[in-house]
Amino acid sequence: MQPIPLFDPQSEYRVLRNEHILDALSEVLDKGIFVAGPEVKRFEAEIALLTRTKHAVSTANGTDSLILTLLANGIGPGDEVITSPFTFFATAEAIVRVGATPVFADIDERTYNLSPAHAEAKITARTKAIIPVHLFGQPADMDAFAELGHRYSLIIIEDACQAIGAEYKGKQVGSLGHAACLSFYPTKNLGGFGDGGMVTSNDDEMADRIRVLAFHGMGKLKYYHEAVGLNSRLDEIQALMLRIKMQKLSAWTKRRQELAQRYTNQLVQLNDVILPYCDSACSHVYHLYVIQVPDPDKLLLHMDQHGITTARYYPCPLHLQQAFSSLGYKVGDFPVSEKAAEHALALPVHPFLTDDQQQYIIDTLVAFSHVK
Ligand SMILES: *Cc1c(COP(=O)(O)O)cnc(C)c1O
């Protein structure tokens, strides 16, 4: 058996290469327009269509999408933004980058997503926004967050970097808050051949401000700047590649869901493994299939010895990161996040995993469980 990777961007490329992706690339290169050209415009329109939003503004990456959305809403020093401590570092990094203070609240034990009740308990007069993260591909409880946003006049920003294509109560991720941030990092469900990002929103003014800020704060008049922004753009090559890949997204998502269902069916027999919980209000796009086991490092090693790559997501919750030590959190502050961080392990669930490979992963895992 060949080694089994956790992600497989090479196979994605192989499929696209057979579909003349290089001819399309050469056409774009021949045109000589490399940033903010027609491919980017088309890709933005397609993302708006997919997410069923009015506006999609491209950026250089998912982190910039978060930073730009915060800036566009005037969030900065003195402001607090509530988010989950069990997410990728960038979610909270963006809050600090604009000068605001991240305030963590614990997660829901079953979905791993920010708990609306815990978030509400952290709202103060300084709170300006909440960033629920659709972790591992499952939408957060967005009705509850919309209600909090309404009641306390807060901006709700979806960190949808892991969940493109997921649905919540029949609505698309990306359309569930005031704005949503997407990433096209190569290993994401829709990944480019490099970095890329997008912000989606139904708010005309917010989308406009984000577009201006992403381009050095330059308004309609060239070389006249209305604000200090940043340089955060998507280039034509990435947009073209992503447009071609996007045609595969729904098939690839279906394959992820099929694999997830098969894992769940077969692993349910193991009594020391906690399986992913899928909220019936949601469709889960399984960016990652994450289980909890008593000793994830030991299982990781066992799987690795059998040529299977697994990984811990995320071993250190954000409130315990050295970079955030000045925020003053300590062990025990968010017990649900800490338990998840201690026990979570992601199994390969990428769309190019074959049935045989998956069966081998399952058998290897089951054998490990029986040994103990
Ligand atoms: C990947 C990711 C980001 C950052 O996206 P980049 O494109 O890598 O900057 C932010 N939040 C979450 C939850 C992510 O998974």
Tab-separated table of C-alpha atoms and ligand atoms in Angstrom:
chain	number	residue	atom	x	y	z
A	1	MET	CA	0.000	0.000	0.000
A	2	GLN	CA	1.311	3.456	-0.966
A	3	PRO	CA	1.615	5.995	1.865
A	4	ILE	CA	-1.727	7.735	2.477
A	5	PRO	CA	-1.498	11.521	2.901
A	6	LEU	CA	-3.894	13.664	4.915
A	7	PHE	CA	-4.434	15.997	1.946
A	8	ASP	CA	-3.790	15.296	-1.704
A	9	PRO	CA	-3.454	18.490	-3.794
A	10	GLN	CA	-1.263	16.576	-6.266
A	11	SER	CA	-4.149	14.338	-7.301
A	12	GLU	CA	-6.379	17.404	-7.683
A	13	TYR	CA	-3.820	18.822	-10.069
A	14	ARG	CA	-3.499	15.555	-11.978
A	15	VAL	CA	-7.241	15.537	-12.700
A	16	LEU	CA	-7.173	19.133	-13.878
A	17	ARG	CA	-4.086	18.644	-16.006
A	18	ASN	CA	-5.989	16.068	-18.006
A	19	GLU	CA	-8.594	18.731	-18.639
A	20	HIS	CA	-6.191	21.100	-20.369
A	21	ILE	CA	-5.714	23.410	-17.409
A	22	LEU	CA	-2.307	24.341	-18.834
A	23	ASP	CA	-3.826	25.569	-22.110
A	24	ALA	CA	-6.157	27.850	-20.160
A	25	LEU	CA	-3.226	29.064	-18.087
A	26	SER	CA	-1.212	29.871	-21.159
A	27	GLU	CA	-4.117	31.893	-22.570
A	28	VAL	CA	-4.251	34.021	-19.411
A	29	LEU	CA	-0.499	34.523	-19.465
A	30	ASP	CA	-0.653	35.598	-23.118
A	31	LYS	CA	-3.096	38.362	-22.222
A	32	GLY	CA	-0.531	39.934	-19.911
A	33	ILE	CA	-3.010	40.979	-17.205
A	34	PHE	CA	-1.894	39.480	-13.928
A	35	VAL	CA	-3.890	41.066	-11.095
A	36	ALA	CA	-7.492	42.193	-10.747
A	37	GLY	CA	-8.391	41.288	-14.321
A	38	PRO	CA	-11.312	39.494	-15.966
A	39	GLU	CA	-10.650	36.069	-14.385
A	40	VAL	CA	-10.798	37.595	-10.914
A	41	LYS	CA	-14.068	39.351	-11.788
A	42	ARG	CA	-15.563	36.099	-13.083
A	43	PHE	CA	-14.403	34.152	-10.048
A	44	GLU	CA	-15.910	36.753	-7.699
A	45	ALA	CA	-19.231	36.502	-9.532
A	46	GLU	CA	-19.133	32.700	-9.291
A	47	ILE	CA	-18.406	32.752	-5.552
A	48	ALA	CA	-21.267	35.220	-5.027
A	49	LEU	CA	-23.510	32.827	-6.942
A	50	LEU	CA	-22.344	29.785	-4.979
A	51	THR	CA	-22.745	31.468	-1.598
A	52	ARG	CA	-25.939	33.209	-2.716
A	53	THR	CA	-24.653	36.623	-1.677
A	54	LYS	CA	-24.715	39.984	-3.442
A	55	HIS	CA	-20.993	40.651	-3.196
A	56	ALA	CA	-17.771	38.673	-3.260
A	57	VAL	CA	-14.526	40.611	-2.879
A	58	SER	CA	-11.281	38.774	-3.514
A	59	THR	CA	-8.272	39.097	-1.224
A	60	ALA	CA	-4.783	37.630	-0.950
A	61	ASN	CA	-5.706	35.016	1.699
A	62	GLY	CA	-8.221	34.079	4.390
A	63	THR	CA	-6.359	35.939	7.127
A	64	ASP	CA	-6.514	39.182	5.129
A	65	SER	CA	-10.229	38.541	4.547
A	66	LEU	CA	-10.711	38.610	8.326
A	67	ILE	CA	-8.473	41.668	8.793
A	68	LEU	CA	-10.221	43.605	6.015
A	69	THR	CA	-13.682	42.759	7.345
A	70	LEU	CA	-12.731	43.960	10.823
A	71	LEU	CA	-11.170	47.165	9.411
A	72	ALA	CA	-14.190	47.835	7.205
A	73	ASN	CA	-16.364	47.750	10.290
A	74	GLY	CA	-14.164	50.240	12.107
A	75	ILE	CA	-13.019	47.664	14.643
A	76	GLY	CA	-9.714	48.530	16.322
A	77	PRO	CA	-8.057	49.531	19.598
A	78	GLY	CA	-10.385	49.405	22.591
A	79	ASP	CA	-12.818	47.033	20.889
A	80	GLU	CA	-13.441	43.420	21.814
A	81	VAL	CA	-14.215	40.603	19.400
A	82	ILE	CA	-15.504	37.282	20.689
A	83	THR	CA	-14.342	34.059	19.060
A	84	SER	CA	-13.492	30.422	19.667
A	85	PRO	CA	-10.220	29.284	21.256
A	86	PHE	CA	-10.461	26.034	19.256
A	87	THR	CA	-9.649	27.181	15.721
A	88	PHE	CA	-6.661	27.968	13.523
A	89	PHE	CA	-4.518	30.770	14.954
A	90	ALA	CA	-5.404	33.225	12.147
A	91	THR	CA	-8.929	33.820	13.453
A	92	ALA	CA	-7.649	35.530	16.604
A	93	GLU	CA	-4.464	36.826	14.977
A	94	ALA	CA	-6.594	38.992	12.665
A	95	ILE	CA	-8.350	40.541	15.674
A	96	VAL	CA	-5.015	41.444	17.278
A	97	ARG	CA	-3.639	42.669	13.942
A	98	VAL	CA	-6.305	45.421	13.752
A	99	GLY	CA	-5.532	46.437	17.345
A	100	ALA	CA	-8.655	44.945	18.933
A	101	THR	CA	-8.761	42.376	21.752
A	102	PRO	CA	-9.815	38.777	21.150
A	103	VAL	CA	-12.144	37.510	23.856
A	104	PHE	CA	-12.479	33.746	23.902
A	105	ALA	CA	-15.572	31.761	24.817
A	106	ASP	CA	-15.842	27.981	25.023
A	107	ILE	CA	-17.145	25.671	22.311
A	108	ASP	CA	-20.032	23.250	21.987
A	109	GLU	CA	-18.839	19.796	22.986
A	110	ARG	CA	-20.462	18.009	20.058
A	111	THR	CA	-19.845	20.340	17.096
A	112	TYR	CA	-16.557	21.958	18.282
A	113	ASN	CA	-18.046	25.296	17.226
A	114	LEU	CA	-18.268	28.446	19.367
A	115	SER	CA	-21.169	28.096	21.810
A	116	PRO	CA	-23.690	30.968	21.515
A	117	ALA	CA	-24.475	30.771	25.245
A	118	HIS	CA	-20.804	30.980	26.246
A	119	ALA	CA	-20.283	33.798	23.720
A	120	GLU	CA	-23.216	35.757	25.110
A	121	ALA	CA	-21.784	35.527	28.618
A	122	LYS	CA	-18.648	37.344	27.333
A	123	ILE	CA	-20.444	40.334	25.786
A	124	THR	CA	-19.477	43.681	27.333
A	125	ALA	CA	-19.977	47.338	26.380
A	126	ARG	CA	-16.748	47.061	24.341
A	127	THR	CA	-17.835	44.064	22.270
A	128	LYS	CA	-18.152	44.969	18.590
A	129	ALA	CA	-18.266	41.650	16.794
A	130	ILE	CA	-18.442	37.875	17.098
A	131	ILE	CA	-16.529	35.547	14.778
A	132	PRO	CA	-18.056	32.059	14.782
A	133	VAL	CA	-15.813	29.576	12.949
A	134	HIS	CA	-17.395	26.790	10.899
A	135	LEU	CA	-14.815	24.358	12.182
A	136	PHE	CA	-13.791	21.279	10.196
A	137	GLY	CA	-16.527	22.076	7.654
A	138	GLN	CA	-19.605	22.228	9.867
A	139	PRO	CA	-21.550	25.504	10.154
A	140	ALA	CA	-21.852	27.078	13.601
A	141	ASP	CA	-25.278	27.737	15.122
A	142	MET	CA	-25.812	30.874	13.047
A	143	ASP	CA	-29.449	31.592	13.986
A	144	ALA	CA	-28.355	31.967	17.586
A	145	PHE	CA	-25.469	34.258	16.572
A	146	ALA	CA	-27.728	36.334	14.308
A	147	GLU	CA	-30.055	36.758	17.259
A	148	LEU	CA	-27.171	37.886	19.501
A	149	GLY	CA	-26.007	40.270	16.785
A	150	HIS	CA	-29.450	41.770	16.566
A	151	ARG	CA	-30.042	42.026	20.304
A	152	TYR	CA	-26.636	43.530	21.170
A	153	SER	CA	-25.965	45.385	17.870
A	154	LEU	CA	-22.909	43.314	17.012
A	155	ILE	CA	-21.345	42.474	13.677
A	156	ILE	CA	-21.372	38.737	12.978
A	157	ILE	CA	-18.449	37.594	10.814
A	158	GLU	CA	-18.336	33.987	9.621
A	159	ASP	CA	-14.900	32.414	9.519
A	160	ALA	CA	-15.891	30.113	6.673
A	161	CYS	CA	-12.325	29.221	5.644
A	162	GLN	CA	-12.968	25.494	6.208
A	163	ALA	CA	-16.570	25.287	5.101
A	164	ILE	CA	-17.139	26.461	1.537
A	165	GLY	CA	-20.257	24.776	0.148
A	166	ALA	CA	-21.711	23.813	3.544
A	167	GLU	CA	-25.322	24.633	4.337
A	168	TYR	CA	-27.149	25.724	7.454
A	169	LYS	CA	-30.933	25.339	7.415
A	170	GLY	CA	-30.880	25.341	3.625
A	171	LYS	CA	-28.757	28.499	3.387
A	172	GLN	CA	-25.204	28.620	2.103
A	173	VAL	CA	-22.252	29.296	4.353
A	174	GLY	CA	-21.024	32.762	3.369
A	175	SER	CA	-24.513	34.262	3.540
A	176	LEU	CA	-25.232	33.671	7.227
A	177	GLY	CA	-23.713	36.759	8.879
A	178	HIS	CA	-22.903	40.373	7.995
A	179	ALA	CA	-19.864	39.081	6.125
A	180	ALA	CA	-17.990	35.819	5.646
A	181	CYS	CA	-14.310	35.076	5.109
A	182	LEU	CA	-13.061	32.353	2.786
A	183	SER	CA	-9.590	30.936	2.175
A	184	PHE	CA	-8.282	29.215	-0.931
A	185	TYR	CA	-5.101	27.936	0.698
A	186	PRO	CA	-4.058	24.810	-1.255
A	187	THR	CA	-5.335	22.252	1.277
A	188	LYS	CA	-8.746	23.884	1.792
A	189	ASN	CA	-11.808	22.260	0.173
A	190	LEU	CA	-11.456	24.738	-2.700
A	191	GLY	CA	-7.718	25.342	-2.818
A	192	GLY	CA	-5.620	27.259	-5.313
A	193	PHE	CA	-2.029	26.737	-6.381
A	194	GLY	CA	-0.945	29.308	-3.831
A	195	ASP	CA	-2.735	31.686	-1.472
A	196	GLY	CA	-6.089	33.339	-2.041
A	197	GLY	CA	-9.132	34.575	-0.169
A	198	MET	CA	-12.554	36.172	-0.466
A	199	VAL	CA	-15.077	38.095	1.596
A	200	THR	CA	-18.767	37.611	0.848
A	201	SER	CA	-21.520	39.933	2.053
A	202	ASN	CA	-25.012	41.166	1.276
A	203	ASP	CA	-24.134	44.621	2.600
A	204	ASP	CA	-23.368	47.000	-0.313
A	205	GLU	CA	-21.471	49.524	1.785
A	206	MET	CA	-19.394	46.963	3.653
A	207	ALA	CA	-18.403	45.193	0.439
A	208	ASP	CA	-17.436	48.524	-1.081
A	209	ARG	CA	-15.283	49.478	1.903
A	210	ILE	CA	-13.540	46.102	1.845
A	211	ARG	CA	-12.772	46.526	-1.856
A	212	VAL	CA	-11.303	49.986	-1.239
A	213	LEU	CA	-9.290	48.870	1.803
A	214	ALA	CA	-7.888	45.855	-0.039
A	215	PHE	CA	-6.479	48.228	-2.645
A	216	HIS	CA	-4.516	50.682	-0.465
A	217	GLY	CA	-7.651	52.579	0.541
A	218	MET	CA	-7.843	54.041	-2.943
A	219	GLY	CA	-11.318	55.246	-3.943
A	220	LYS	CA	-12.699	55.919	-7.411
A	221	LEU	CA	-10.059	58.548	-8.158
A	222	LYS	CA	-6.753	56.972	-9.033
A	223	TYR	CA	-3.940	57.853	-6.595
A	224	TYR	CA	-6.319	59.576	-4.190
A	225	HIS	CA	-6.605	57.543	-0.997
A	226	GLU	CA	-9.532	57.810	1.387
A	227	ALA	CA	-8.149	55.429	4.008
A	228	VAL	CA	-5.041	53.494	4.958
A	229	GLY	CA	-5.689	49.964	3.814
A	230	LEU	CA	-3.461	47.165	2.640
A	231	ASN	CA	-2.430	45.486	-0.562
A	232	SER	CA	-4.473	42.311	-0.659
A	233	ARG	CA	-5.395	41.030	-4.088
A	234	LEU	CA	-6.015	37.798	-5.891
A	235	ASP	CA	-4.117	37.302	-9.101
A	236	GLU	CA	-5.415	36.144	-12.455
A	237	ILE	CA	-3.596	32.822	-12.414
A	238	GLN	CA	-5.108	31.821	-9.069
A	239	ALA	CA	-8.559	33.019	-10.112
A	240	LEU	CA	-8.412	30.961	-13.302
A	241	MET	CA	-7.214	27.841	-11.480
A	242	LEU	CA	-9.863	28.261	-8.803
A	243	ARG	CA	-12.593	28.747	-11.403
A	244	ILE	CA	-11.645	25.486	-13.062
A	245	LYS	CA	-11.391	23.669	-9.734
A	246	MET	CA	-14.709	25.074	-8.598
A	247	GLN	CA	-16.477	22.984	-11.214
A	248	LYS	CA	-15.370	19.930	-9.230
A	249	LEU	CA	-16.246	21.267	-5.798
A	250	SER	CA	-19.666	19.719	-5.395
A	251	ALA	CA	-18.497	16.287	-6.592
A	252	TRP	CA	-15.461	16.486	-4.300
A	253	THR	CA	-17.654	17.533	-1.373
A	254	LYS	CA	-19.986	14.591	-2.027
A	255	ARG	CA	-17.025	12.246	-1.973
A	256	ARG	CA	-15.849	13.699	1.358
A	257	GLN	CA	-19.338	13.181	2.791
A	258	GLU	CA	-19.482	9.625	1.484
A	259	LEU	CA	-16.115	8.830	3.069
A	260	ALA	CA	-17.204	10.430	6.345
A	261	GLN	CA	-20.380	8.354	6.422
A	262	ARG	CA	-18.386	5.192	5.856
A	263	TYR	CA	-15.954	6.040	8.654
A	264	THR	CA	-18.847	6.711	10.973
A	265	ASN	CA	-20.642	3.477	10.064
A	266	GLN	CA	-17.587	1.357	10.718
A	267	LEU	CA	-15.987	3.156	13.649
A	268	VAL	CA	-19.152	3.373	15.699
A	269	GLN	CA	-18.281	-0.100	17.054
A	270	LEU	CA	-15.262	1.304	18.913
A	271	ASN	CA	-16.201	2.442	22.373
A	272	ASP	CA	-13.147	4.577	23.103
A	273	VAL	CA	-13.497	6.721	19.963
A	274	ILE	CA	-15.714	9.818	19.809
A	275	LEU	CA	-16.957	10.350	16.247
A	276	PRO	CA	-17.842	13.674	14.589
A	277	TYR	CA	-21.346	14.828	15.381
A	278	CYS	CA	-23.316	16.264	12.502
A	279	ASP	CA	-26.009	18.742	13.467
A	280	SER	CA	-29.211	17.863	11.580
A	281	ALA	CA	-29.687	21.564	10.698
A	282	CYS	CA	-26.415	21.490	8.735
A	283	SER	CA	-24.662	19.871	5.863
A	284	HIS	CA	-21.085	19.149	6.928
A	285	VAL	CA	-18.462	19.382	4.148
A	286	TYR	CA	-15.770	17.508	6.115
A	287	HIS	CA	-12.762	19.667	5.516
A	288	LEU	CA	-11.461	17.324	8.203
A	289	TYR	CA	-12.860	14.144	9.735
A	290	VAL	CA	-11.897	14.548	13.373
A	291	ILE	CA	-12.256	11.900	16.048
A	292	GLN	CA	-11.346	12.007	19.711
A	293	VAL	CA	-9.299	9.216	21.261
A	294	PRO	CA	-7.734	8.798	24.714
A	295	ASP	CA	-4.137	9.156	23.436
A	296	PRO	CA	-3.967	10.788	19.981
A	297	ASP	CA	-0.142	10.839	19.885
A	298	LYS	CA	-0.005	7.087	20.347
A	299	LEU	CA	-2.602	6.498	17.630
A	300	LEU	CA	-0.856	8.984	15.328
A	301	LEU	CA	2.379	7.021	15.713
A	302	HIS	CA	0.615	3.690	15.086
A	303	MET	CA	-1.060	5.031	11.935
A	304	ASP	CA	2.224	6.557	10.787
A	305	GLN	CA	3.970	3.198	11.184
A	306	HIS	CA	1.359	1.843	8.774
A	307	GLY	CA	1.949	4.619	6.235
A	308	ILE	CA	-1.133	6.663	7.123
A	309	THR	CA	-0.825	10.362	7.884
A	310	THR	CA	-3.127	11.715	10.573
A	311	ALA	CA	-2.777	15.018	12.416
A	312	ARG	CA	-3.787	16.761	15.609
A	313	TYR	CA	-6.133	19.731	15.139
A	314	TYR	CA	-5.439	21.837	17.153
A	315	PRO	CA	-3.120	20.632	19.940
A	316	CYS	CA	-2.852	24.013	21.713
A	317	PRO	CA	-6.044	26.047	22.110
A	318	LEU	CA	-5.597	29.745	21.345
A	319	HIS	CA	-6.054	31.010	24.908
A	320	LEU	CA	-2.950	29.010	25.873
A	321	GLN	CA	-0.774	30.138	22.955
A	322	GLN	CA	2.417	31.919	23.949
A	323	ALA	CA	1.628	34.724	21.496
A	324	PHE	CA	-1.542	35.513	23.471
A	325	SER	CA	-0.050	35.180	26.961
A	326	SER	CA	-0.597	38.906	27.593
A	327	LEU	CA	-4.360	38.284	27.406
A	328	GLY	CA	-4.045	36.537	30.775
A	329	TYR	CA	-5.866	33.262	30.200
A	330	LYS	CA	-4.878	30.078	32.004
A	331	VAL	CA	-5.368	26.310	31.866
A	332	GLY	CA	-8.907	25.449	32.926
A	333	ASP	CA	-10.548	28.577	31.474
A	334	PHE	CA	-12.180	26.674	28.587
A	335	PRO	CA	-12.443	23.020	29.588
A	336	VAL	CA	-14.368	21.865	26.511
A	337	SER	CA	-11.818	23.396	24.122
A	338	GLU	CA	-8.957	22.037	26.192
A	339	LYS	CA	-10.380	18.520	26.132
A	340	ALA	CA	-10.899	18.695	22.374
A	341	ALA	CA	-7.350	19.993	21.892
A	342	GLU	CA	-6.017	17.135	24.002
A	343	HIS	CA	-7.857	14.302	22.246
A	344	ALA	CA	-8.685	15.311	18.652
A	345	LEU	CA	-7.103	13.550	15.682
A	346	ALA	CA	-7.938	14.062	11.991
A	347	LEU	CA	-8.137	11.077	9.624
A	348	PRO	CA	-7.634	11.415	5.845
A	349	VAL	CA	-10.938	12.345	4.170
A	350	HIS	CA	-9.740	14.017	0.965
A	351	PRO	CA	-11.766	13.268	-2.173
A	352	PHE	CA	-9.052	11.159	-3.793
A	353	LEU	CA	-8.950	8.596	-1.025
A	354	THR	CA	-9.999	5.272	-2.570
A	355	ASP	CA	-12.402	2.814	-0.925
A	356	ASP	CA	-9.526	0.363	-0.460
A	357	GLN	CA	-7.325	2.962	1.191
A	358	GLN	CA	-10.134	3.950	3.513
A	359	GLN	CA	-10.802	0.328	4.447
A	360	TYR	CA	-7.109	-0.056	5.246
A	361	ILE	CA	-7.255	3.061	7.464
A	362	ILE	CA	-10.322	1.710	9.261
A	363	ASP	CA	-8.777	-1.745	9.736
A	364	THR	CA	-5.556	-0.214	11.038
A	365	LEU	CA	-7.474	1.892	13.517
A	366	VAL	CA	-9.672	-0.972	14.657
A	367	ALA	CA	-6.618	-3.206	15.171
A	368	PHE	CA	-5.028	-0.493	17.326
A	369	SER	CA	-8.146	-0.225	19.473
A	370	HIS	CA	-8.214	-3.979	20.058
A	371	VAL	CA	-4.563	-4.175	21.038
A	372	LYS	CA	-5.000	-2.066	24.148
B	1	LIG	C1	-7.058	28.503	6.816
B	1	LIG	C2	-7.799	29.252	7.837
B	1	LIG	C3	-7.660	30.640	7.989
B	1	LIG	C4	-6.632	31.451	7.254
B	1	LIG	O1	-6.650	31.338	5.899
B	1	LIG	P1	-5.292	31.672	5.060
B	1	LIG	O2	-5.769	31.690	3.655
B	1	LIG	O3	-4.343	30.566	5.350
B	1	LIG	O4	-4.799	32.992	5.517
B	1	LIG	C5	-8.454	31.271	8.923
B	1	LIG	N1	-9.326	30.592	9.679
B	1	LIG	C6	-9.470	29.249	9.578
B	1	LIG	C7	-10.473	28.570	10.433
B	1	LIG	C8	-8.706	28.544	8.664
B	1	LIG	O5	-8.838	27.217	8.587
